[in-house]
Coordinates of C-alpha atoms in Angstrom, one line a residue:
Chain A
M90 CA -19.4 -11.6 26.3
N91 CA -16.7 -12.8 23.9
K92 CA -13.2 -14.0 24.9
L93 CA -11.5 -10.8 23.9
I94 CA -13.6 -8.6 26.1
E95 CA -13.4 -11.1 29.0
L96 CA -9.6 -11.1 28.8
I97 CA -9.4 -7.3 28.6
E98 CA -11.7 -7.0 31.7
N99 CA -9.4 -9.3 33.6
A100 CA -6.1 -7.7 32.6
K101 CA -4.3 -4.7 34.0
N102 CA -1.4 -4.3 31.6
I103 CA -2.3 -4.9 28.0
A104 CA 0.0 -5.1 25.0
I105 CA -1.5 -4.8 21.5
T106 CA 0.6 -5.9 18.6
G107 CA 0.5 -6.8 14.9
H108 CA 2.6 -7.8 12.0
V109 CA 5.9 -6.4 10.8
S110 CA 5.6 -3.7 8.1
P111 CA 2.2 -2.7 9.4
D112 CA -0.4 -1.9 6.7
G113 CA -3.7 -0.1 6.9
D114 CA -5.6 -3.1 8.4
C115 CA -2.9 -3.8 11.0
T116 CA -2.5 -0.2 12.0
G117 CA -6.2 0.4 12.0
S118 CA -7.0 -2.7 14.1
T119 CA -4.2 -2.1 16.7
L120 CA -5.0 1.6 17.2
G121 CA -8.8 0.9 16.9
L122 CA -8.6 -1.5 19.8
Y123 CA -6.2 0.8 21.7
N124 CA -8.8 3.6 21.5
Y125 CA -11.7 1.3 22.4
I126 CA -10.0 0.1 25.5
T127 CA -8.7 3.4 26.8
E128 CA -12.2 4.9 26.2
N129 CA -14.3 2.1 27.7
F130 CA -12.2 0.4 30.4
E131 CA -11.0 2.2 33.5
D132 CA -7.4 2.0 34.8
K133 CA -6.0 -0.2 32.1
N134 CA -2.3 0.3 31.1
V135 CA -2.4 -0.2 27.3
K136 CA 0.5 0.0 24.9
V137 CA 0.6 -0.6 21.1
C138 CA 3.9 -2.4 20.3
L139 CA 4.4 -2.3 16.5
E140 CA 6.9 -1.3 13.9
K141 CA 6.3 2.4 13.1
P142 CA 3.6 2.5 10.4
S143 CA 3.6 4.9 7.5
M144 CA 3.0 8.6 8.5
K145 CA -0.1 8.6 6.3
F146 CA -1.8 6.8 9.2
S147 CA -0.7 9.5 11.8
F148 CA -4.3 10.9 11.9
M149 CA -5.2 7.9 14.0
N150 CA -5.5 8.7 17.7
G151 CA -2.6 7.2 19.6
F152 CA -0.3 6.9 16.6
E153 CA 2.5 8.9 18.3
L154 CA 2.5 6.5 21.3
I155 CA 3.3 3.4 19.2
S156 CA 6.5 1.7 20.4
E157 CA 8.6 -0.8 18.5
D158 CA 9.7 -2.5 21.8
P159 CA 7.8 -5.3 23.4
F160 CA 5.8 -4.5 26.6
M161 CA 7.3 -7.1 28.9
E162 CA 5.1 -6.2 31.8
A163 CA 1.9 -6.9 30.0
D164 CA -0.3 -9.6 31.4
L165 CA -2.4 -9.8 28.2
L166 CA -1.1 -9.8 24.7
V167 CA -3.6 -9.1 21.9
S168 CA -2.2 -9.9 18.4
L169 CA -4.1 -8.4 15.5
D170 CA -3.8 -9.2 11.8
A171 CA -0.7 -11.5 12.1
S172 CA -0.9 -15.0 10.7
D173 CA 2.0 -16.5 12.6
R174 CA 4.5 -15.8 15.4
E175 CA 7.3 -14.9 13.0
R176 CA 5.1 -12.0 11.6
L177 CA 5.3 -10.4 15.0
G178 CA 9.0 -9.8 14.6
S179 CA 10.8 -9.0 17.9
R180 CA 7.4 -8.5 19.6
G181 CA 6.9 -12.3 19.5
V182 CA 8.6 -12.7 22.9
M183 CA 5.5 -11.3 24.5
L184 CA 3.7 -14.6 23.7
E185 CA 5.7 -16.1 26.6
S186 CA 6.0 -13.1 28.9
A187 CA 2.3 -12.4 29.0
A188 CA 0.1 -14.7 31.1
Q189 CA -2.6 -14.5 28.5
S190 CA -2.6 -14.1 24.8
I191 CA -5.3 -13.8 22.1
C192 CA -4.9 -13.8 18.3
I193 CA -7.5 -12.0 16.2
D194 CA -7.0 -12.4 12.5
H195 CA -8.6 -13.1 9.1
H196 CA -5.8 -14.8 7.2
I197 CA -6.6 -18.3 6.0
T198 CA -3.0 -19.3 6.7
N199 CA -3.3 -18.4 10.4
T200 CA -1.5 -20.9 12.7
K201 CA -3.5 -20.1 15.9
F202 CA -0.3 -19.3 17.7
A203 CA -1.8 -17.7 20.8
K204 CA -3.6 -19.2 23.8
F205 CA -6.9 -18.1 22.5
N206 CA -7.6 -17.5 18.8
I207 CA -10.4 -15.8 17.0
V208 CA -9.7 -16.4 13.3
E209 CA -12.4 -15.8 10.6
D210 CA -10.9 -16.1 7.1
F211 CA -14.2 -15.0 5.4
R212 CA -13.7 -11.5 6.8
S213 CA -12.5 -8.7 4.5
S214 CA -10.2 -7.5 7.2
T215 CA -9.1 -7.9 10.8
C216 CA -10.8 -4.5 11.4
E217 CA -14.1 -5.9 10.3
L218 CA -13.7 -9.0 12.6
L219 CA -12.6 -6.8 15.5
Y220 CA -15.7 -4.6 15.1
T221 CA -18.0 -7.6 15.5
L222 CA -16.3 -8.3 18.9
L223 CA -16.9 -4.8 20.2
D224 CA -20.0 -3.1 21.6
S225 CA -21.0 -0.9 18.7
D226 CA -22.5 1.7 20.9
K227 CA -19.2 2.1 22.6
V228 CA -17.3 2.6 19.4
S229 CA -16.2 6.3 19.3
V230 CA -15.5 8.3 16.2
E231 CA -11.7 7.9 16.9
T232 CA -12.1 4.1 17.0
A233 CA -14.4 4.2 14.0
K234 CA -11.8 6.1 11.9
C235 CA -9.2 3.4 12.7
L236 CA -11.4 0.5 11.9
Y237 CA -12.8 2.1 8.7
T238 CA -9.3 2.7 7.4
G239 CA -8.4 -1.0 7.9
I240 CA -11.6 -2.2 6.1
V241 CA -10.9 0.2 3.2
H242 CA -7.3 -0.9 2.8
D243 CA -7.9 -4.7 3.0
S244 CA -11.0 -4.6 0.8
G245 CA -9.4 -2.4 -1.9
V246 CA -12.1 0.2 -1.1
F247 CA -14.9 -2.3 -1.1
K248 CA -13.8 -3.9 -4.3
Y249 CA -12.2 -7.2 -3.5
Q250 CA -14.3 -10.4 -3.5
S251 CA -13.8 -10.6 0.3
T252 CA -16.2 -7.7 0.6
T253 CA -19.6 -8.9 1.9
K254 CA -22.9 -7.4 2.9
E255 CA -21.6 -7.4 6.4
T256 CA -18.5 -5.5 5.4
M257 CA -20.7 -2.9 3.8
D258 CA -23.0 -2.7 6.8
I259 CA -20.1 -2.3 9.2
A260 CA -18.4 0.4 7.1
G261 CA -21.8 2.1 7.0
E262 CA -22.2 2.0 10.8
L263 CA -18.6 3.4 11.1
I264 CA -19.1 6.3 8.8
S265 CA -22.4 7.2 10.5
K266 CA -20.3 8.1 13.6
G267 CA -19.2 11.1 11.5
F268 CA -15.8 11.7 10.0
D269 CA -14.3 12.7 6.7
F270 CA -14.0 9.3 5.1
T271 CA -13.4 10.8 1.6
K272 CA -10.2 12.3 3.0
I273 CA -9.2 9.0 4.6
I274 CA -9.6 7.1 1.3
D275 CA -7.8 9.8 -0.7
D276 CA -5.0 10.4 1.7
T277 CA -4.2 6.9 2.7
Y278 CA -5.2 4.8 -0.3
F279 CA -5.0 6.8 -3.5
K280 CA -2.4 9.5 -2.8
K281 CA 1.0 9.1 -4.5
D282 CA 4.4 10.6 -4.0
F283 CA 5.2 13.1 -6.8
N284 CA 8.2 11.2 -8.1
A285 CA 6.5 7.9 -7.8
S286 CA 3.7 9.4 -9.9
K287 CA 6.3 10.5 -12.5
L288 CA 7.7 6.9 -12.6
L289 CA 4.2 5.5 -13.1
G290 CA 3.9 8.0 -15.9
L291 CA 7.0 6.7 -17.5
V292 CA 5.9 3.1 -17.3
L293 CA 2.5 3.8 -18.7
T294 CA 4.0 5.8 -21.6
N295 CA 6.4 3.0 -22.5
A296 CA 4.0 0.1 -21.8
K297 CA 3.6 -2.4 -24.6
L298 CA 0.7 -4.7 -25.7
E299 CA 1.1 -8.2 -26.9
F300 CA -1.2 -11.0 -28.1
D301 CA -4.0 -8.9 -29.5
G302 CA -3.9 -6.6 -26.6
K303 CA -4.4 -9.4 -24.0
C304 CA -1.1 -8.8 -22.4
C305 CA 0.3 -5.4 -21.3
Y306 CA 3.8 -5.2 -19.9
G307 CA 6.2 -2.6 -18.5
V308 CA 9.9 -2.8 -17.7
L309 CA 12.2 -0.6 -15.6
D310 CA 15.9 -0.9 -15.4
Y311 CA 17.7 0.0 -12.1
D312 CA 19.1 3.3 -13.3
T313 CA 15.7 4.6 -14.5
W314 CA 13.6 3.9 -11.4
S315 CA 16.3 4.8 -9.0
K316 CA 16.5 8.3 -10.5
Y317 CA 12.9 8.9 -9.3
I318 CA 12.5 6.9 -6.1
S319 CA 14.7 5.1 -3.5
D320 CA 11.9 3.1 -1.9
K321 CA 10.8 0.1 -4.1
K322 CA 7.5 0.0 -2.2
K323 CA 6.5 3.1 -4.1
M324 CA 6.2 0.9 -7.3
D325 CA 3.5 -1.2 -5.7
G326 CA 0.6 0.2 -7.5
I327 CA 2.1 0.3 -11.0
I328 CA 1.1 -3.2 -11.9
D329 CA -2.6 -2.4 -11.2
N330 CA -2.5 0.4 -13.7
L331 CA -1.3 -2.0 -16.4
R332 CA -4.0 -4.5 -15.5
N333 CA -6.7 -1.9 -15.7
I334 CA -6.2 -1.3 -19.4
D335 CA -9.1 -2.3 -21.7
G336 CA -8.8 -5.8 -23.0
V337 CA -5.8 -6.8 -20.9
E338 CA -6.1 -10.3 -19.4
I339 CA -2.6 -10.6 -18.0
A340 CA -0.4 -7.7 -16.9
L341 CA 3.3 -7.9 -16.3
F342 CA 5.6 -5.5 -14.6
M343 CA 9.3 -6.1 -14.1
Y344 CA 12.0 -3.9 -12.5
E345 CA 15.7 -4.5 -12.1
T346 CA 16.7 -5.0 -8.4
A347 CA 20.4 -5.7 -9.1
K348 CA 22.5 -6.1 -12.2
D349 CA 20.6 -8.6 -14.4
E350 CA 18.2 -9.4 -11.6
Y351 CA 14.5 -8.6 -12.1
K352 CA 11.5 -8.7 -9.8
V353 CA 8.5 -9.8 -11.8
S354 CA 4.9 -9.0 -10.9
L355 CA 2.0 -10.7 -12.6
R356 CA -1.7 -9.8 -12.4
S357 CA -4.6 -11.3 -14.3
I358 CA -8.3 -10.9 -14.7
N359 CA -9.3 -14.6 -15.0
K360 CA -6.2 -16.4 -16.1
N361 CA -3.9 -18.3 -13.7
V362 CA -0.6 -16.4 -13.2
S363 CA 0.5 -18.3 -10.1
S364 CA 1.5 -21.2 -12.3
I365 CA 3.8 -18.9 -14.3
A366 CA 5.3 -17.5 -11.1
A367 CA 5.7 -21.0 -9.6
A368 CA 7.5 -22.2 -12.8
L369 CA 10.0 -19.4 -12.2
G370 CA 10.5 -20.3 -8.6
G371 CA 8.1 -17.7 -7.2
G372 CA 4.6 -17.9 -6.0
G373 CA 1.4 -16.1 -5.1
H374 CA -2.3 -16.2 -5.9
I375 CA -4.1 -17.2 -9.1
R376 CA -4.7 -13.5 -10.0
A377 CA -1.6 -12.0 -8.4
A378 CA 1.8 -13.6 -8.3
G379 CA 5.5 -12.8 -8.6
A380 CA 9.0 -14.2 -9.0
T381 CA 12.6 -13.1 -9.4
V382 CA 14.3 -13.8 -12.7
Y383 CA 17.9 -13.4 -13.9
G384 CA 19.3 -12.2 -17.2
K385 CA 18.7 -9.4 -19.7
A386 CA 15.1 -8.1 -19.7
D387 CA 14.7 -8.3 -23.5
E388 CA 15.8 -12.0 -23.5
I389 CA 13.8 -13.0 -20.5
L390 CA 10.7 -11.5 -22.1
K391 CA 11.3 -13.0 -25.5
N392 CA 12.4 -16.4 -24.4
T393 CA 10.6 -17.0 -21.1
L394 CA 7.9 -14.6 -19.9
L395 CA 6.0 -13.8 -23.1
P396 CA 5.9 -17.5 -24.3
M397 CA 4.6 -18.5 -20.9
I398 CA 2.0 -15.8 -20.9
E399 CA 0.9 -16.7 -24.5
K400 CA 0.5 -20.3 -23.4
E401 CA -1.7 -19.3 -20.4
L402 CA -3.8 -17.0 -22.6
N403 CA -4.4 -19.8 -25.1
G404 CA -4.9 -22.4 -22.3
Chain B
M37 CA -47.4 1.7 -2.0
N38 CA -45.4 4.6 -3.4
K39 CA -46.5 6.7 -6.4
L40 CA -44.0 5.0 -8.7
I41 CA -45.4 1.5 -8.1
E42 CA -48.9 2.8 -8.3
L43 CA -48.3 4.5 -11.6
I44 CA -46.6 1.3 -13.0
E45 CA -49.5 -0.9 -11.9
N46 CA -52.0 1.4 -13.6
A47 CA -50.1 1.7 -16.9
K48 CA -49.9 -0.6 -19.9
N49 CA -47.2 1.1 -22.1
I50 CA -44.3 2.4 -20.1
A51 CA -41.4 4.6 -21.3
I52 CA -38.3 4.9 -19.2
T53 CA -35.9 7.7 -19.9
G54 CA -32.9 9.6 -18.5
H55 CA -30.5 12.3 -19.4
V56 CA -28.4 12.8 -22.5
S57 CA -24.9 11.4 -22.4
P58 CA -26.1 8.7 -20.0
D59 CA -23.5 7.9 -17.3
G60 CA -23.4 4.9 -14.9
D61 CA -26.2 6.1 -12.6
C62 CA -28.5 7.0 -15.5
T63 CA -27.9 3.8 -17.4
G64 CA -28.1 1.7 -14.2
S65 CA -31.3 3.3 -13.0
T66 CA -33.1 3.1 -16.3
L67 CA -32.1 -0.5 -17.0
G68 CA -32.6 -1.4 -13.3
L69 CA -36.2 -0.2 -13.4
Y70 CA -36.7 -1.9 -16.8
N71 CA -35.6 -5.3 -15.4
Y72 CA -37.7 -4.8 -12.3
I73 CA -40.9 -4.1 -14.2
T74 CA -40.5 -6.9 -16.8
E75 CA -39.7 -9.4 -14.0
N76 CA -42.5 -8.4 -11.6
F77 CA -45.4 -7.0 -13.6
E78 CA -47.3 -9.0 -16.1
D79 CA -48.2 -7.7 -19.6
K80 CA -46.5 -4.4 -19.5
N81 CA -45.0 -3.0 -22.6
V82 CA -41.8 -1.3 -21.4
K83 CA -39.1 0.6 -23.5
V84 CA -36.0 2.3 -22.4
C85 CA -35.6 5.5 -24.5
L86 CA -32.1 6.9 -24.1
E87 CA -29.0 8.0 -26.0
K88 CA -26.9 4.9 -26.4
P89 CA -24.7 4.5 -23.3
S90 CA -21.1 3.4 -23.4
M91 CA -20.5 -0.2 -24.4
K92 CA -18.9 -0.8 -21.0
F93 CA -22.5 -1.0 -19.6
S94 CA -23.5 -3.6 -22.1
F95 CA -23.4 -6.3 -19.4
M96 CA -26.7 -4.9 -18.1
N97 CA -29.7 -6.9 -19.2
G98 CA -31.8 -5.0 -21.7
F99 CA -28.9 -2.9 -22.9
E100 CA -29.3 -3.9 -26.6
L101 CA -33.0 -2.9 -26.5
I102 CA -32.3 0.7 -25.6
S103 CA -33.8 3.0 -28.3
E104 CA -32.9 6.7 -28.8
D105 CA -36.4 7.4 -30.1
P106 CA -39.3 8.5 -27.9
F107 CA -42.0 5.9 -27.2
M108 CA -44.9 8.0 -28.3
E109 CA -47.5 5.3 -27.4
A110 CA -46.5 5.3 -23.7
D111 CA -49.2 6.1 -21.2
L112 CA -46.6 6.5 -18.4
L113 CA -43.2 8.2 -18.7
V114 CA -40.6 7.5 -15.9
S115 CA -37.7 9.9 -16.0
L116 CA -34.6 8.9 -14.0
D117 CA -31.5 10.9 -13.1
A118 CA -32.5 14.0 -15.1
S119 CA -32.7 17.4 -13.4
D120 CA -34.7 19.2 -16.0
R121 CA -36.6 18.8 -19.2
E122 CA -33.8 19.9 -21.4
R123 CA -31.6 17.1 -20.1
L124 CA -34.0 14.6 -21.7
G125 CA -33.0 15.8 -25.2
S126 CA -35.5 14.7 -27.9
R127 CA -37.2 12.3 -25.4
G128 CA -38.7 15.4 -23.7
V129 CA -41.7 15.3 -26.0
M130 CA -43.0 12.2 -24.1
L131 CA -43.8 14.6 -21.2
E132 CA -46.7 15.7 -23.2
S133 CA -47.6 12.5 -25.1
A134 CA -47.8 10.3 -22.0
A135 CA -50.9 10.7 -19.8
Q136 CA -48.8 10.3 -16.7
S137 CA -45.2 11.1 -15.9
I138 CA -43.0 10.8 -12.8
C139 CA -39.5 12.1 -12.3
I140 CA -37.1 10.3 -9.9
D141 CA -33.8 12.1 -9.3
H142 CA -31.2 13.1 -6.7
H143 CA -29.9 16.4 -8.2
I144 CA -30.3 19.5 -6.0
T145 CA -31.1 21.5 -9.1
N146 CA -34.1 19.4 -10.1
T147 CA -36.9 21.5 -11.5
K148 CA -39.7 18.9 -10.7
F149 CA -40.7 19.0 -14.4
A150 CA -43.0 15.9 -14.3
K151 CA -46.5 15.4 -13.0
F152 CA -45.2 13.5 -10.0
N153 CA -41.7 14.0 -8.7
I154 CA -39.7 12.1 -6.2
V155 CA -36.5 14.1 -5.7
E156 CA -34.2 13.4 -2.8
D157 CA -31.0 15.4 -3.1
F158 CA -29.3 13.7 -0.1
R159 CA -29.1 10.4 -2.0
S160 CA -25.7 9.3 -3.4
S161 CA -27.4 8.4 -6.7
T162 CA -30.7 7.9 -8.5
C163 CA -30.1 4.2 -8.2
E164 CA -30.0 4.4 -4.4
L165 CA -33.2 6.4 -4.4
L166 CA -34.9 4.0 -6.9
Y167 CA -34.0 1.0 -4.7
T168 CA -35.9 2.5 -1.8
L169 CA -39.0 2.6 -3.9
L170 CA -38.8 -1.1 -4.9
D171 CA -39.7 -4.2 -3.0
S172 CA -36.2 -5.5 -2.1
D173 CA -37.4 -9.1 -2.2
K174 CA -38.4 -8.7 -5.8
V175 CA -35.0 -7.2 -6.9
S176 CA -33.4 -9.9 -9.0
V177 CA -29.7 -10.2 -9.6
E178 CA -30.0 -8.6 -13.0
T179 CA -31.7 -5.5 -11.4
A180 CA -29.2 -5.5 -8.6
K181 CA -26.2 -5.4 -11.0
C182 CA -27.7 -2.3 -12.7
L183 CA -28.5 -0.5 -9.4
Y184 CA -25.1 -1.3 -7.9
T185 CA -23.3 0.1 -10.9
G186 CA -25.1 3.4 -10.6
I187 CA -24.3 3.7 -6.9
V188 CA -20.7 2.8 -7.6
H189 CA -20.4 5.5 -10.3
D190 CA -22.2 8.4 -8.6
S191 CA -20.5 7.8 -5.2
G192 CA -17.0 7.5 -6.7
V193 CA -16.9 3.9 -5.4
F194 CA -18.3 4.8 -2.0
K195 CA -15.9 7.7 -1.6
Y196 CA -17.8 10.9 -2.2
Q197 CA -19.4 12.7 0.8
S198 CA -22.8 11.9 -0.6
T199 CA -22.2 8.3 0.5
T200 CA -24.2 7.5 3.7
K201 CA -24.8 4.5 6.0
E202 CA -27.9 3.8 3.8
T203 CA -25.8 3.9 0.6
M204 CA -23.5 1.3 2.2
D205 CA -26.5 -0.8 3.4
I206 CA -28.2 -0.8 0.1
A207 CA -25.0 -1.6 -1.8
G208 CA -24.5 -4.5 0.7
E209 CA -28.0 -5.8 0.0
L210 CA -27.4 -5.6 -3.7
I211 CA -24.1 -7.6 -3.6
S212 CA -25.7 -10.2 -1.4
K213 CA -27.9 -11.1 -4.5
G214 CA -24.6 -12.6 -5.9
F215 CA -22.7 -11.2 -8.8
D216 CA -19.1 -10.3 -9.6
F217 CA -19.0 -6.7 -8.3
T218 CA -15.2 -6.6 -8.5
K219 CA -15.5 -7.0 -12.2
I220 CA -18.2 -4.3 -12.5
I221 CA -16.0 -1.8 -10.6
D222 CA -12.9 -2.6 -12.6
D223 CA -14.5 -2.8 -16.0
T224 CA -16.8 0.2 -15.8
Y225 CA -15.0 2.5 -13.4
F226 CA -11.2 1.9 -13.4
K227 CA -10.5 0.5 -16.8
K228 CA -8.6 2.7 -19.3
D229 CA -8.1 2.7 -23.0
F230 CA -4.4 1.8 -23.8
N231 CA -3.8 5.0 -25.6
A232 CA -5.5 7.1 -23.0
S233 CA -3.3 5.3 -20.4
K234 CA -0.2 6.3 -22.4
L235 CA -1.5 9.9 -22.5
L236 CA -2.0 9.9 -18.8
G237 CA 1.6 8.6 -18.5
L238 CA 2.9 11.5 -20.5
V239 CA 1.0 14.0 -18.4
L240 CA 2.3 12.5 -15.1
T241 CA 5.9 12.3 -16.4
N242 CA 5.8 16.0 -17.4
A243 CA 3.7 17.3 -14.5
K244 CA 5.2 20.2 -12.6
L245 CA 5.0 21.3 -9.0
E246 CA 4.7 24.9 -7.8
F247 CA 4.3 26.8 -4.5
D248 CA 6.2 24.3 -2.3
G249 CA 4.4 21.4 -3.9
K250 CA 0.9 22.7 -3.2
C251 CA 0.0 23.0 -6.8
C252 CA 0.6 20.4 -9.5
Y253 CA -0.2 21.1 -13.1
G254 CA 0.0 19.4 -16.5
V255 CA -0.4 20.8 -20.0
L256 CA -1.1 19.1 -23.3
D257 CA -1.1 20.8 -26.7
Y258 CA -3.4 19.7 -29.4
D259 CA -0.8 17.9 -31.5
T260 CA 0.4 15.8 -28.5
W261 CA -3.0 14.5 -27.2
S262 CA -4.5 14.0 -30.6
K263 CA -1.7 11.6 -31.5
Y264 CA -3.0 9.3 -28.8
I265 CA -6.8 9.8 -28.6
S266 CA -9.5 11.4 -30.6
D267 CA -12.2 11.4 -27.9
K268 CA -11.5 14.2 -25.4
K269 CA -13.6 12.4 -22.8
K270 CA -10.8 10.0 -22.4
M271 CA -8.9 12.8 -20.6
D272 CA -11.5 13.0 -17.9
G273 CA -9.6 11.2 -15.2
I274 CA -6.2 12.9 -15.7
I275 CA -6.9 15.8 -13.4
D276 CA -7.7 13.3 -10.5
N277 CA -4.3 11.8 -10.9
L278 CA -2.7 15.2 -10.5
R279 CA -4.8 16.0 -7.4
N280 CA -3.9 12.7 -5.8
I281 CA -0.2 13.6 -5.4
D282 CA 1.1 14.0 -1.9
G283 CA 0.9 17.6 -0.6
V284 CA -1.0 19.0 -3.6
E285 CA -3.8 21.3 -2.6
I286 CA -4.8 22.6 -6.1
A287 CA -4.4 20.6 -9.3
L288 CA -4.6 22.1 -12.7
F289 CA -4.8 20.4 -16.1
M290 CA -5.2 22.2 -19.4
Y291 CA -5.3 20.9 -22.9
E292 CA -5.5 22.7 -26.2
T293 CA -8.9 22.4 -27.9
A294 CA -8.1 24.7 -30.9
K295 CA -5.2 26.9 -31.8
D296 CA -4.4 29.0 -28.7
E297 CA -7.6 27.8 -27.0
Y298 CA -7.3 25.7 -23.8
K299 CA -9.8 23.9 -21.6
V300 CA -8.8 24.3 -18.0
S301 CA -9.8 21.9 -15.2
L302 CA -9.1 22.7 -11.6
R303 CA -9.4 20.4 -8.6
S304 CA -8.7 21.2 -4.9
I305 CA -8.6 19.4 -1.6
N306 CA -9.9 22.3 0.5
K307 CA -9.4 25.4 -1.4
N308 CA -12.0 27.2 -3.5
V309 CA -11.2 26.7 -7.2
S310 CA -14.7 27.8 -8.4
S311 CA -13.8 31.4 -7.8
I312 CA -10.7 31.0 -10.1
A313 CA -12.9 29.4 -12.8
A314 CA -15.6 32.0 -12.4
A315 CA -13.0 34.9 -12.8
L316 CA -12.1 33.2 -16.1
G317 CA -15.7 33.1 -17.3
G318 CA -16.1 29.4 -16.3
G319 CA -17.8 27.7 -13.4
G320 CA -18.3 24.6 -11.3
H321 CA -18.1 23.5 -7.7
I322 CA -15.8 24.7 -4.9
R323 CA -13.5 21.7 -5.3
A324 CA -14.0 21.0 -9.0
A325 CA -14.3 23.7 -11.6
G326 CA -13.2 24.6 -15.1
A327 CA -13.0 27.3 -17.8
T328 CA -11.8 28.0 -21.3
V329 CA -8.8 30.4 -21.8
Y330 CA -7.1 31.8 -24.8
G331 CA -3.5 32.5 -25.7
K332 CA -0.2 30.7 -25.3
A333 CA -0.1 28.1 -22.5
D334 CA 3.2 29.4 -21.0
E335 CA 1.9 32.9 -20.9
I336 CA -1.5 32.0 -19.5
L337 CA 0.1 30.0 -16.8
K338 CA 2.7 32.6 -15.8
N339 CA 0.4 35.7 -16.1
T340 CA -3.0 34.4 -15.1
L341 CA -3.5 30.8 -13.7
L342 CA -0.5 30.4 -11.4
P343 CA -0.8 33.9 -9.8
M344 CA -4.5 33.2 -9.2
I345 CA -3.7 29.8 -7.7
E346 CA -1.0 31.3 -5.5
K347 CA -3.4 33.9 -4.2
E348 CA -6.0 31.2 -3.4
L349 CA -3.4 29.0 -1.7
N350 CA -2.3 32.0 0.5
G351 CA -5.9 33.1 1.1

């Protein structure tokens, strides 16, 4: 028996939490564990304490019971998919109020902030890791739907390098429980807001190629994008569409966040864009990075961004 | 030992073929088998006889050796991913010229046109079925790349309902051989031509919603799309982008193929669009269908297509 199950068995009041701005893996792992406990352990008082996730995850059983408030009477806190205490937001206080705490996570930056910590950074997702801690025979279809969703989101639908044979095996076991996984992938991963889709259309139509087609970039000023959407998060997928153009090695998307202030996103196939972002005071990963820049878009492109990209392409 | 391996062992000259307009599954299964035979059987003379596939599949070992011509000296013909003789195009003559023939396929409409037939319509792909006929220990990384590509393409990257636990297990075994599967998915499945991407942008920007957002449609006249692309196939993915808009139950895309002649594509989430296509003299599946219509786009939409869609939405 692993530590998670031992702690659950010995607890009466259990708080499950995760990081602020919960994504698919955080929502799936917290609600997946919630369903697993309520279905397999008698007389436990379980609450999921989390910022309200996107309504697209409302198909998960228990979604409507999620509370933003800490569960101060919990004697066990289970933190899922959070790399450090700050990421728990106001739910962090439960680390002191609960007698026991366990952190289950797959981020390489995890600080092991709980009393017990199960951190495996080679996992595609916290949902994948969580599944390995559960008795697979006791995973219901409702739990399976939650865990599958988290794996799908954090693996980019089985595409990111973090996907392993075990990721595929586990996802296969989960879908064999029987549910409409096509609908989960479409509804939670690929679906787009109509206006966000129009905005993507505008960026694609006006995108430009540079350096023999090796760089593709798109720019949006504040007035243009705010006509379509109010939530900047809806622009998240645009950069991937620019990166997925034949021959492109570095994609750049920048949008105006305030007068003469631009958020810059960079993606690459093989080149290092984190060094470009870092030189601009930003950061990120080798293939995905970003920064904030100031000035007129045309001038920033001509004098700063495009020359840096050209240098990286030729490097 | 299964019939495929038995036939290969007893043959000297082996022709591998597949259907006209070879897609990912056809290209992957034919080249996958080609690699498997050349690596594991001594002294076989193997040729892949196939229409030239898209260059995006040229990473597969043996790609440059593909010949469109029949291999008339073959004593064994292996047909992969073709549902009937006509689908082999001019390679069909090998059915008579070869002493033995075997058909391996996953289409429900397969006519079992070879001497031996292994047809399993519950398989996601011919590549998945083919893998079950091979000795997994003898599948090299080159063969694995081919088979994985076919599974990815015919399963819609593990999304279509045809994906099963076994599909996931096999894809997991294949990636454990070690290759850049992220690159295969991006390069062969998601990548878009720059001009096709601009055209998609134009359609998304001008798309319209009807019936409380349950129908989304886009229209392109001949002059508009032909400014961007010459190959109509590059419009293939546009309809999926319209279907993937929040709240949309039926998506419609129509483009002008000749003066006042439009090709209509229909996609649905749960509704039956094949009945609409059939009423227009077309056909297809419940969730994906198409037809050709004649007249002015505005009038066809107002008088025919939108009323039919409204009826189906309310049905």
